[in-house]
Amino acid sequence: MVFELFSGKGESQIERIEEQIQEMLAACGRTIDIATDALFGRVAPAEVGTKLRKSDRSVNRLEREIRRELVVHAGVRGASADIPAILVYMSIVKDIERLGDYAKNLWDVANAGGDLTGLAEFDRIRNDAAWVRELVDRTARIFAERDAEAAQVALNEADAKLDEFDAMVIAQLTSDRPSREGVPIALVARYLKRISAHLMNVMTAVVMPLDRLDYWDEDKADRW
Amino acid sequence: MAESPATTERSGGVPRWLRLLLVLGFLYLFLVGVKGLETGIKVFGADTAERIFGYVSSPVAGLFAGILATVLVQSSSVTTSTIVGLVGSGSLSVAAAVPMIMGANIGTTVTNTLASLGHVRRGAEFRRAFAGATVHDFFNVFAVLLFLPLELATGFLSRSASALSSALAGSEAVAGAAPGTSPIKSAIKAPVKLIEGGMTDLGLHTGWLGALLLALSLALIFLALVLITRNMRIVMAGRMEAGFNAVLGRGAGVGAMILGVVVTVAVQSSSITTSILVPLLGAGVITLENAYPVTLGANLGTTVTALLASLAADRPEALTIALTHTLFNVFGILVFYPLPAVRRLPMRAARALAEVATRRKRVVVAYLVFVFVVVPLVGIVVFR
């Protein structure tokens, strides 16, 4: 909704920023791939540590570049600058940058010896991670096309998924199982929830007014 | 995705080609204004012109008059075009005009210094913005301190410009148009003659006719430049963004200077270019070292306006003074940019002033009032 009103194609460097946001999301997707490969035992965590950090650094670099370019946009355009678009981009690049951080946290769990293989929840967590990874691509597409309908569907699905992740964490809190089993499950569920929530924040830019960005992942009672 | 209403609003719904066509029209009006100025002065008669410019016959008074006039109209383009028109009319000599042109260079820096005041409540931000704005002041002041005495002693600037002007006037003749009879000049003269004729028919003579023609011409120059700047800023916005992003990405250097020249030539205002830098400096996304060459480029780019104005003038001295403006800035860059130790002088001075100004805000007001108002006023009175 915000972008429907304030952004337009053929307008200056805003298009370039759109492309950079797509680049950021793609880089985040690659970072999550590396992290989950380590987490689910497809590669040894130590083997991919450097690659993961490099990928995350590219996300951070893009975030700084976009911020600089938004300041230039405001400076050059003066009073005719696309202020709402600037504010939205500033907000969502922070969300996207956080995806890289949480991907690193997932890798940290694997690198610290957190082992999910052999646990009853292994398949479920692996499927959830795949769902989250797919949500990165969906978000990129929804944002690029400003597909409000698809955004609404994805937000509702993700909203339900957040509850599932919360339930998984709470289940570990109240369980008697050993910490080497419960802690990695709780941490991974928490990180997948945060990745999903940040992706939801990005998608809210397509359907929500500027002042309500980021409020989708609040507790339902606190949202409005 | 539908095109946003904001986009349409920003471009004002006017197609790019139409804006460019409008700019050409405004450029024509600008030249008509310069020609009208020249004609108005001639109508006044040599005695009146001598009385007016007798006040600033001293070079120092001329320098301060250039500063004050530019501060008042907030545009060195207006001042330098007017000076070119006056030189073109023969009522102001090149020698007397050179300090005024230098003064206009200093006076134009007030705009971005005023722009930096928007950051005054945020210490670190203001320090960066104010230093970025005043580096322009210091460069121009240093250049004047160096070149004005040299010019007065040797006339090296005006002589070089005169030689260049003769060479260019020669090429104009080669191109098939005798000096003063080019199609551009004929097209510019026609409306001025029409206006002058109309005013005479209304019964206006020497004094009133000259005054009215002068006022109308000055208004036309001012209005045309404002409209050129406004339209070109819209037309160029995307490219300007891309240019500034490239400078931010690659750092300082000749590329940054070229950006300053190109943007300023396009929008016909160095103040626009340098004022764009101020918020970027304040936000810290561009360093003073990277902004400085852009500022120097803007200083050079703004000389194109005087060169354009000289197209409307009959006398070759008009081109000479316009070229003097260009050479003053070229030599300034050659002295104050290539050597790192010298390059740092204006930046150090600007940083030192910003440091003091950040701690004591009264210094900012004192600086603006003294440098741009009190000193020029007192200077004109004392040195005339």
Coordinates of C-alpha atoms in Angstrom, one line a residue, chain A residues 25 131-145 147 150-158 199 203:
Chain A
L25 CA 17.3 -10.8 -0.2
W131 CA 9.5 -23.3 4.5
V132 CA 11.3 -20.3 5.9
R133 CA 13.8 -20.4 3.1
E134 CA 11.0 -20.5 0.6
L135 CA 9.5 -17.5 2.4
V136 CA 12.6 -15.5 1.6
D137 CA 12.0 -16.1 -2.2
R138 CA 8.3 -15.4 -1.8
T139 CA 9.0 -12.1 0.0
A140 CA 11.4 -11.1 -2.8
R141 CA 8.8 -11.8 -5.4
I142 CA 5.9 -10.2 -3.5
F143 CA 8.0 -7.1 -2.8
A144 CA 9.2 -6.8 -6.4
E145 CA 5.7 -7.1 -7.8
D147 CA 1.6 -8.2 -5.0
A150 CA 0.0 -12.8 -2.3
A151 CA 1.5 -10.7 0.6
Q152 CA -1.8 -11.1 2.5
V153 CA -1.7 -14.9 2.1
A154 CA 1.9 -15.1 3.0
L155 CA 1.5 -12.9 6.1
N156 CA -1.4 -15.1 7.3
E157 CA 0.6 -18.3 6.8
A158 CA 3.7 -16.8 8.4
L199 CA 10.3 -11.2 6.3
M203 CA 5.9 -7.8 3.3

